[in-house]
XYZ file of C-alpha atoms in Angstrom:
465
model
C -10.434 -37.658 -0.356
C -14.162 -37.420 -1.146
C -15.466 -34.562 -3.251
C -18.853 -34.005 -4.817
C -21.804 -31.709 -5.275
C -23.246 -30.814 -1.901
C -26.715 -32.007 -2.951
C -25.571 -35.200 -4.704
C -27.145 -38.422 -3.249
C -24.265 -40.553 -4.602
C -21.785 -38.358 -2.721
C -23.967 -38.883 0.374
C -23.719 -42.682 -0.033
C -19.932 -42.554 -0.524
C -19.646 -40.291 2.522
C -21.688 -42.738 4.625
C -19.435 -45.636 3.653
C -16.331 -43.535 4.339
C -17.618 -42.731 7.833
C -18.133 -46.450 8.471
C -14.587 -47.234 7.336
C -13.148 -44.472 9.477
C -15.030 -45.719 12.530
C -13.958 -49.343 11.943
C -10.338 -48.922 10.780
C -8.025 -47.034 13.180
C -5.614 -45.829 10.434
C -8.234 -44.917 7.825
C -8.473 -41.131 7.329
C -11.062 -39.212 5.341
C -10.990 -35.672 3.994
C -14.313 -34.390 2.630
C -14.798 -31.479 0.229
C -18.266 -30.386 -0.821
C -18.825 -28.004 -3.720
C -21.833 -25.850 -4.494
C -23.805 -27.372 -7.391
C -23.239 -24.233 -9.507
C -19.458 -24.465 -9.073
C -19.059 -28.238 -9.299
C -18.488 -28.636 -13.066
C -15.719 -26.025 -13.215
C -14.080 -27.356 -10.049
C -14.123 -30.922 -11.422
C -12.548 -29.804 -14.726
C -9.811 -27.928 -12.862
C -8.893 -30.788 -10.498
C -8.844 -33.323 -13.350
C -6.700 -31.048 -15.525
C -4.258 -30.495 -12.654
C -3.844 -34.210 -11.954
C -4.286 -35.599 -15.464
C -7.468 -37.510 -14.589
C -10.568 -38.390 -16.611
C -13.782 -38.139 -14.591
C -17.196 -36.645 -15.356
C -19.556 -37.314 -12.423
C -20.118 -36.602 -8.737
C -18.515 -37.784 -6.554
C -14.822 -38.060 -7.391
C -12.699 -40.060 -4.937
C -8.962 -40.471 -4.778
C -6.323 -41.880 -2.443
C -3.635 -39.462 -1.327
C -0.584 -40.102 0.840
C -0.652 -36.764 2.625
C 2.519 -37.416 4.587
C 4.570 -38.315 1.509
C 3.511 -35.823 -1.127
C 3.090 -36.698 -4.762
C 0.029 -36.892 -6.972
C -3.124 -38.582 -5.673
C -4.265 -41.998 -6.987
C -7.702 -41.741 -8.573
C -10.205 -44.388 -7.408
C -13.149 -43.060 -9.426
C -16.789 -42.575 -8.540
C -19.257 -44.206 -6.137
C -19.272 -47.673 -7.739
C -15.476 -47.768 -7.853
C -15.302 -46.875 -4.163
C -17.930 -49.494 -3.214
C -15.881 -52.149 -5.018
C -12.638 -50.885 -3.436
C -14.086 -51.023 0.100
C -15.587 -54.488 -0.463
C -12.386 -55.991 -1.863
C -9.901 -54.420 0.572
C -11.885 -54.261 3.786
C -14.954 -56.444 3.288
C -17.208 -53.519 4.193
C -20.109 -52.033 2.235
C -23.145 -49.853 2.898
C -26.833 -50.706 2.664
C -28.106 -47.128 2.905
C -31.484 -46.637 1.222
C -32.253 -44.169 -1.553
C -34.529 -42.075 0.701
C -31.757 -41.769 3.273
C -29.305 -40.748 0.519
C -31.643 -37.951 -0.568
C -32.143 -36.758 3.011
C -28.377 -36.678 3.653
C -27.814 -34.861 0.359
C -30.327 -32.199 1.397
C -28.636 -31.834 4.789
C -25.223 -31.614 3.094
C -26.352 -28.745 0.885
C -27.832 -26.891 3.832
C -24.647 -27.393 5.898
C -22.486 -26.308 2.943
C -24.432 -23.065 2.501
C -24.185 -22.320 6.222
C -20.406 -22.886 6.202
C -19.992 -20.630 3.146
C -22.046 -17.937 4.848
C -19.968 -18.186 8.042
C -16.731 -17.962 6.049
C -17.974 -14.856 4.244
C -18.976 -13.233 7.535
C -15.557 -13.992 9.051
C -13.773 -12.606 5.980
C -15.918 -9.471 6.107
C -14.694 -8.844 9.661
C -11.072 -9.062 8.558
C -10.906 -6.330 5.963
C -7.371 -5.589 4.826
C -6.333 -1.978 4.376
C -6.423 -1.091 0.682
C -3.235 0.666 -0.482
C -3.094 2.072 -4.022
C 0.188 3.179 -5.617
C 0.141 5.119 -8.887
C 2.954 5.052 -11.447
C 3.905 1.803 -9.744
C 6.639 0.902 -12.236
C 8.809 3.631 -10.662
C 11.857 2.398 -8.683
C 10.521 3.946 -5.464
C 7.536 1.553 -5.550
C 9.825 -1.484 -5.665
C 11.586 -0.258 -2.513
C 8.356 0.844 -0.840
C 6.431 -2.445 -0.930
C 8.565 -4.296 1.676
C 8.359 -1.287 4.007
C 4.554 -1.273 3.788
C 4.174 -5.041 4.099
C 6.467 -5.772 7.061
C 4.005 -4.397 9.631
C 5.996 -1.416 10.915
C 3.994 1.244 9.055
C 0.388 0.284 9.827
C 0.942 -2.052 12.768
C 1.714 -5.714 13.302
C -1.985 -6.674 13.391
C -3.122 -4.789 10.268
C -3.372 -6.782 7.051
C -2.998 -4.874 3.796
C -3.795 -5.319 0.121
C -1.564 -3.427 -2.306
C -2.802 -2.290 -5.726
C -0.220 -1.271 -8.332
C -1.552 1.147 -10.967
C 0.241 2.087 -14.170
C -0.288 2.204 -17.932
C -0.503 -0.911 -20.093
C 3.049 -0.548 -21.389
C 4.329 -1.358 -17.870
C 2.112 -4.412 -17.320
C 5.055 -6.819 -17.489
C 6.988 -4.771 -14.916
C 3.991 -4.742 -12.585
C 3.526 -8.504 -12.930
C 7.183 -9.033 -12.010
C 6.802 -6.869 -8.907
C 3.646 -8.762 -7.911
C 5.353 -12.132 -8.324
C 8.391 -11.101 -6.280
C 6.255 -9.623 -3.490
C 4.176 -12.812 -3.325
C 7.360 -14.892 -3.133
C 8.466 -12.906 -0.073
C 5.393 -14.264 1.802
C 4.786 -11.296 4.084
C 2.363 -12.467 6.806
C 0.378 -9.214 6.690
C 0.184 -8.885 2.895
C -3.248 -10.304 2.062
C -2.879 -9.642 -1.674
C -0.985 -7.599 -4.233
C -2.553 -6.871 -7.618
C -1.591 -5.019 -10.768
C -3.992 -2.672 -12.593
C -3.672 -1.071 -16.014
C -7.302 0.023 -16.498
C -7.808 3.524 -15.126
C -11.529 2.909 -14.481
C -10.532 0.358 -11.815
C -8.402 2.888 -9.953
C -8.751 3.524 -6.209
C -11.670 1.173 -5.513
C -12.231 1.090 -1.722
C -8.859 2.807 -1.213
C -7.765 3.651 2.331
C -4.419 5.115 1.263
C -3.334 6.436 -2.141
C 0.351 7.103 -2.840
C 0.796 9.272 -5.931
C 4.226 8.741 -7.496
C 3.569 10.197 -10.949
C 6.456 12.279 -12.258
C 7.408 14.186 -15.367
C 10.965 14.113 -16.680
C 11.941 17.768 -16.666
C 14.022 18.991 -19.597
C 13.411 22.679 -20.097
C 15.476 22.619 -23.288
C 12.858 20.366 -24.877
C 9.665 22.062 -23.705
C 8.573 24.833 -21.393
C 7.749 24.554 -17.711
C 4.146 25.417 -18.565
C 3.846 22.282 -20.710
C 5.126 20.114 -17.875
C 2.630 21.723 -15.521
C -0.083 20.936 -18.053
C 0.903 17.251 -17.941
C 0.660 17.224 -14.157
C -2.707 19.001 -14.301
C -4.143 16.475 -16.725
C -3.021 13.569 -14.522
C -4.619 15.085 -11.435
C -7.792 15.928 -13.309
C -8.163 12.216 -14.067
C -7.224 10.993 -10.588
C -9.270 13.354 -8.431
C -12.781 12.417 -9.683
C -11.874 8.717 -9.514
C -10.746 9.149 -5.919
C -14.042 10.860 -5.100
C -16.018 8.135 -6.872
C -14.181 4.952 -5.861
C -12.151 5.541 -2.694
C -13.398 5.517 0.884
C -14.592 8.818 2.311
C -11.676 8.957 4.765
C -9.038 8.115 2.143
C -5.571 9.546 2.774
C -3.613 10.785 -0.224
C 0.165 11.167 -0.214
C 1.950 13.033 -3.004
C 5.567 12.077 -3.561
C 8.027 11.883 -6.451
C 10.856 14.031 -7.799
C 8.740 16.741 -9.444
C 5.719 18.885 -8.522
C 4.920 17.121 -5.236
C 3.160 20.210 -3.837
C 1.320 20.952 -7.067
C -0.016 17.396 -7.396
C -1.463 17.580 -3.889
C -2.938 21.034 -4.558
C -4.582 19.948 -7.822
C -6.023 16.726 -6.400
C -7.572 18.904 -3.707
C -8.824 21.365 -6.324
C -10.335 18.820 -8.710
C -11.589 16.587 -5.884
C -13.444 19.030 -3.619
C -15.135 16.258 -1.616
C -11.765 14.804 -0.543
C -10.960 16.081 2.926
C -8.161 18.686 2.636
C -6.518 17.489 5.839
C -6.202 14.036 4.245
C -3.963 15.231 1.409
C -0.273 15.839 2.102
C 3.027 16.040 0.232
C 6.133 14.273 1.537
C 9.190 16.369 2.434
C 10.967 13.714 4.492
C 13.549 12.965 1.774
C 14.923 16.474 2.114
C 14.713 16.311 5.871
C 16.611 13.010 6.067
C 19.265 13.975 3.516
C 19.869 17.324 5.253
C 20.277 15.617 8.636
C 22.753 13.147 7.153
C 24.792 15.906 5.522
C 24.939 17.903 8.769
C 25.867 14.789 10.746
C 28.778 14.105 8.410
C 29.971 17.680 8.798
C 29.818 17.378 12.605
C 31.169 13.805 12.674
C 28.204 12.458 14.636
C 25.244 10.093 14.269
C 22.458 11.221 11.940
C 19.899 10.159 14.573
C 21.151 12.961 16.846
C 20.108 15.757 14.460
C 16.557 16.914 15.168
C 14.044 19.636 14.352
C 15.321 21.144 11.130
C 12.442 22.412 8.969
C 11.818 22.136 5.238
C 9.760 25.110 4.086
C 8.013 25.692 0.767
C 7.998 23.820 -2.505
C 9.349 20.372 -1.697
C 10.485 19.451 -5.213
C 11.086 23.051 -6.300
C 12.467 26.013 -4.395
C 12.574 25.177 -0.722
C 14.364 26.467 2.341
C 16.088 24.307 4.939
C 15.672 26.174 8.221
C 18.317 25.363 10.846
C 17.290 28.014 13.362
C 15.342 25.481 15.466
C 17.586 22.461 14.842
C 19.126 20.671 17.815
C 21.878 18.131 18.397
C 21.577 15.197 20.803
C 24.592 13.109 21.836
C 27.074 15.484 20.208
C 30.657 14.920 21.355
C 31.691 18.309 22.718
C 33.069 19.876 25.887
C 29.648 19.930 27.594
C 27.821 16.658 28.204
C 24.501 15.827 29.811
C 21.787 13.135 30.035
C 20.210 11.505 26.965
C 17.754 14.362 26.512
C 20.474 17.036 26.700
C 20.582 19.018 23.463
C 22.601 21.832 21.917
C 21.490 24.340 19.230
C 22.906 23.139 15.923
C 23.970 26.580 14.688
C 26.098 27.044 17.810
C 28.074 23.936 16.876
C 28.727 24.721 13.210
C 31.293 27.494 12.945
C 31.782 27.247 9.191
C 28.913 29.488 8.104
C 30.365 29.762 4.617
C 29.844 26.000 4.194
C 26.170 26.347 5.221
C 25.472 28.924 2.540
C 27.697 27.597 -0.237
C 27.367 23.827 0.092
C 24.309 23.212 2.215
C 21.698 25.808 1.322
C 22.638 26.976 -2.182
C 20.582 25.930 -5.196
C 23.650 24.246 -6.688
C 24.842 22.736 -3.400
C 25.515 19.067 -2.800
C 22.316 18.601 -0.753
C 20.059 19.357 -3.727
C 22.251 17.192 -5.926
C 22.057 14.240 -3.525
C 18.272 14.396 -3.171
C 17.685 14.743 -6.912
C 19.750 11.608 -7.601
C 17.844 9.442 -5.102
C 15.235 7.274 -6.806
C 14.716 4.313 -4.490
C 15.482 3.791 -0.825
C 15.409 7.411 0.406
C 12.047 8.481 -1.109
C 10.512 5.095 -0.241
C 11.605 5.465 3.379
C 10.227 9.022 3.367
C 6.747 7.859 2.315
C 6.776 4.967 4.797
C 7.928 7.219 7.649
C 5.167 9.775 7.041
C 2.512 7.043 6.880
C 3.824 5.554 10.116
C 3.657 8.976 11.808
C 0.152 9.565 10.437
C -1.190 6.310 11.872
C 0.866 6.015 15.056
C 2.118 9.527 15.856
C 5.461 11.244 15.290
C 8.214 11.085 17.960
C 7.142 13.214 20.956
C 8.521 16.730 20.859
C 10.043 16.400 17.382
C 9.287 18.526 14.338
C 8.281 16.831 11.068
C 8.122 18.735 7.778
C 5.148 17.937 5.535
C 3.417 19.710 2.672
C -0.082 20.605 3.913
C -2.814 23.048 2.967
C -2.011 26.538 4.134
C -4.678 28.305 6.178
C -2.654 31.448 6.657
C -0.141 30.123 9.187
C 3.167 32.038 9.250
C 1.545 34.603 6.885
C 1.637 32.038 4.056
C -1.215 32.668 1.571
C -4.157 30.284 1.830
C -5.071 27.666 -0.750
C -1.664 26.155 -1.577
C 0.144 23.064 -0.333
C 3.195 24.411 1.498
C 5.806 22.428 3.414
C 5.850 23.494 7.051
C 6.499 22.043 10.530
C 3.834 19.690 11.915
C 3.362 17.045 14.577
C 1.318 13.865 14.141
C -0.886 12.639 16.954
C -3.967 10.386 17.251
C -4.243 9.838 13.507
C -4.155 13.544 12.684
C -1.575 16.273 12.144
C -1.370 19.844 13.337
C 0.881 22.705 12.338
C 3.348 23.796 15.031
C 2.462 27.494 15.179
C 4.406 28.499 18.283
C 7.780 28.747 16.519
C 9.575 32.072 16.558
C 10.519 33.415 13.141
C 12.803 36.270 12.141
C 12.163 38.752 9.332
C 14.623 37.092 6.945
C 12.854 33.726 7.162
C 9.487 35.386 6.702
C 10.745 37.101 3.554
C 12.005 33.765 2.193
C 8.636 32.118 2.864
C 6.941 34.877 0.899
C 9.093 34.173 -2.151
C 8.491 30.421 -1.878
C 4.730 30.929 -1.610
C 4.774 33.113 -4.715
C 6.352 30.277 -6.729
C 3.670 27.829 -5.625
C 0.889 30.297 -6.366
C 2.265 30.803 -9.864
C 2.424 27.040 -10.448
C -1.203 26.684 -9.376
C -2.337 29.604 -11.555
C -0.543 28.194 -14.595
C -2.068 24.742 -13.996
C -5.603 26.094 -13.671
C -5.110 28.371 -16.680
C -3.925 25.477 -18.841
C -6.886 23.316 -17.879
C -9.301 26.181 -18.471
C -7.893 26.675 -21.957
C -8.363 22.982 -22.728
C -11.867 22.811 -21.186
C -13.219 26.402 -21.351
C -16.715 25.333 -20.320
């Protein structure tokens, strides 16, 4: 192995002799490494420290049994190699000093061209930049493999993941980084931890906001918790505007204030495209489907088109009026696309209102206890739909900015039925709605409006000007 400064004439002489040996001896193999003159000293120190060598000049030459592993055997510099070649093979070089200088100049030129080509190639392969806030949360640990296995963004899309949290969680972040690197995902170009807020969201394509507050209304009021959320978003939003890409997509998740976080990021980051900010309701959707499937003794995959309305992590309404069952074992059967209205198949309406839909029911309890796999799958599923489209004909519930659809007041993030197609989403407006549902939506919208007003009021009191 021959390594030296690209413009070093002694490296050029050693290289010339190595080429002669390789041409003369059928089993002699040479591996050449040139270093830029500005980087040579540091590179030499590093390689000597790694191998326990003492060497100070260019070139450095060692013998390495590549097929057997183990540490290389240091030969030394140019004079050592000349002596080695003369003693072992009876071959030397008579290259003149002028030729050495010419080759050294050509080596430097070739090295710079190769570096430039490598940089151009790397610039063409730009990994998608994924930022995750509050990355010490359990959901992040479950989410990373889902993002890195290729199913979310595609099997040809490389990604770089950035984990953002406060300094007190640095050790946790480093452990996550190490474990993710050990898994050797082919599409994971890099995974990095960040504890400096000024570094946040640089060149971000996707931002997943997982920040939560631990609600305990016996300790402090709801208004104080809303203030905490407001302060977080007031920090994030300007950084997203400043550092992220113009088409950045922001996903709000977590166990508390998912809608409000999305609303406030939109409010404090007016240049962020509103259609690129959504809140994830898929946890509720998935858990509700599973609970209904257990009640009907069927596969969860056969339950489709239920709708999560309103405040995802607050007061919401699970609408079953459009839900359908596929593959349900009943008296009437049909082809694979044959479906039955769900409400026609559930005769225990008392169970729906007492267990399924009530504020104290088991559905709310199940979702509130989930901290890992379910919310991580929810985020991954929504991202996959956003980039590749949702299943044709199916309804997906997502918190998006209201523009007056279904008589919901404008300016709040409200969970409603959408479909994803061609990298965008659109609200499914053609759904029929009865007066009772409309009344419920009005109450849910009022709660979200009040949350937003409290958040803006708190911030205004802190920063009146």
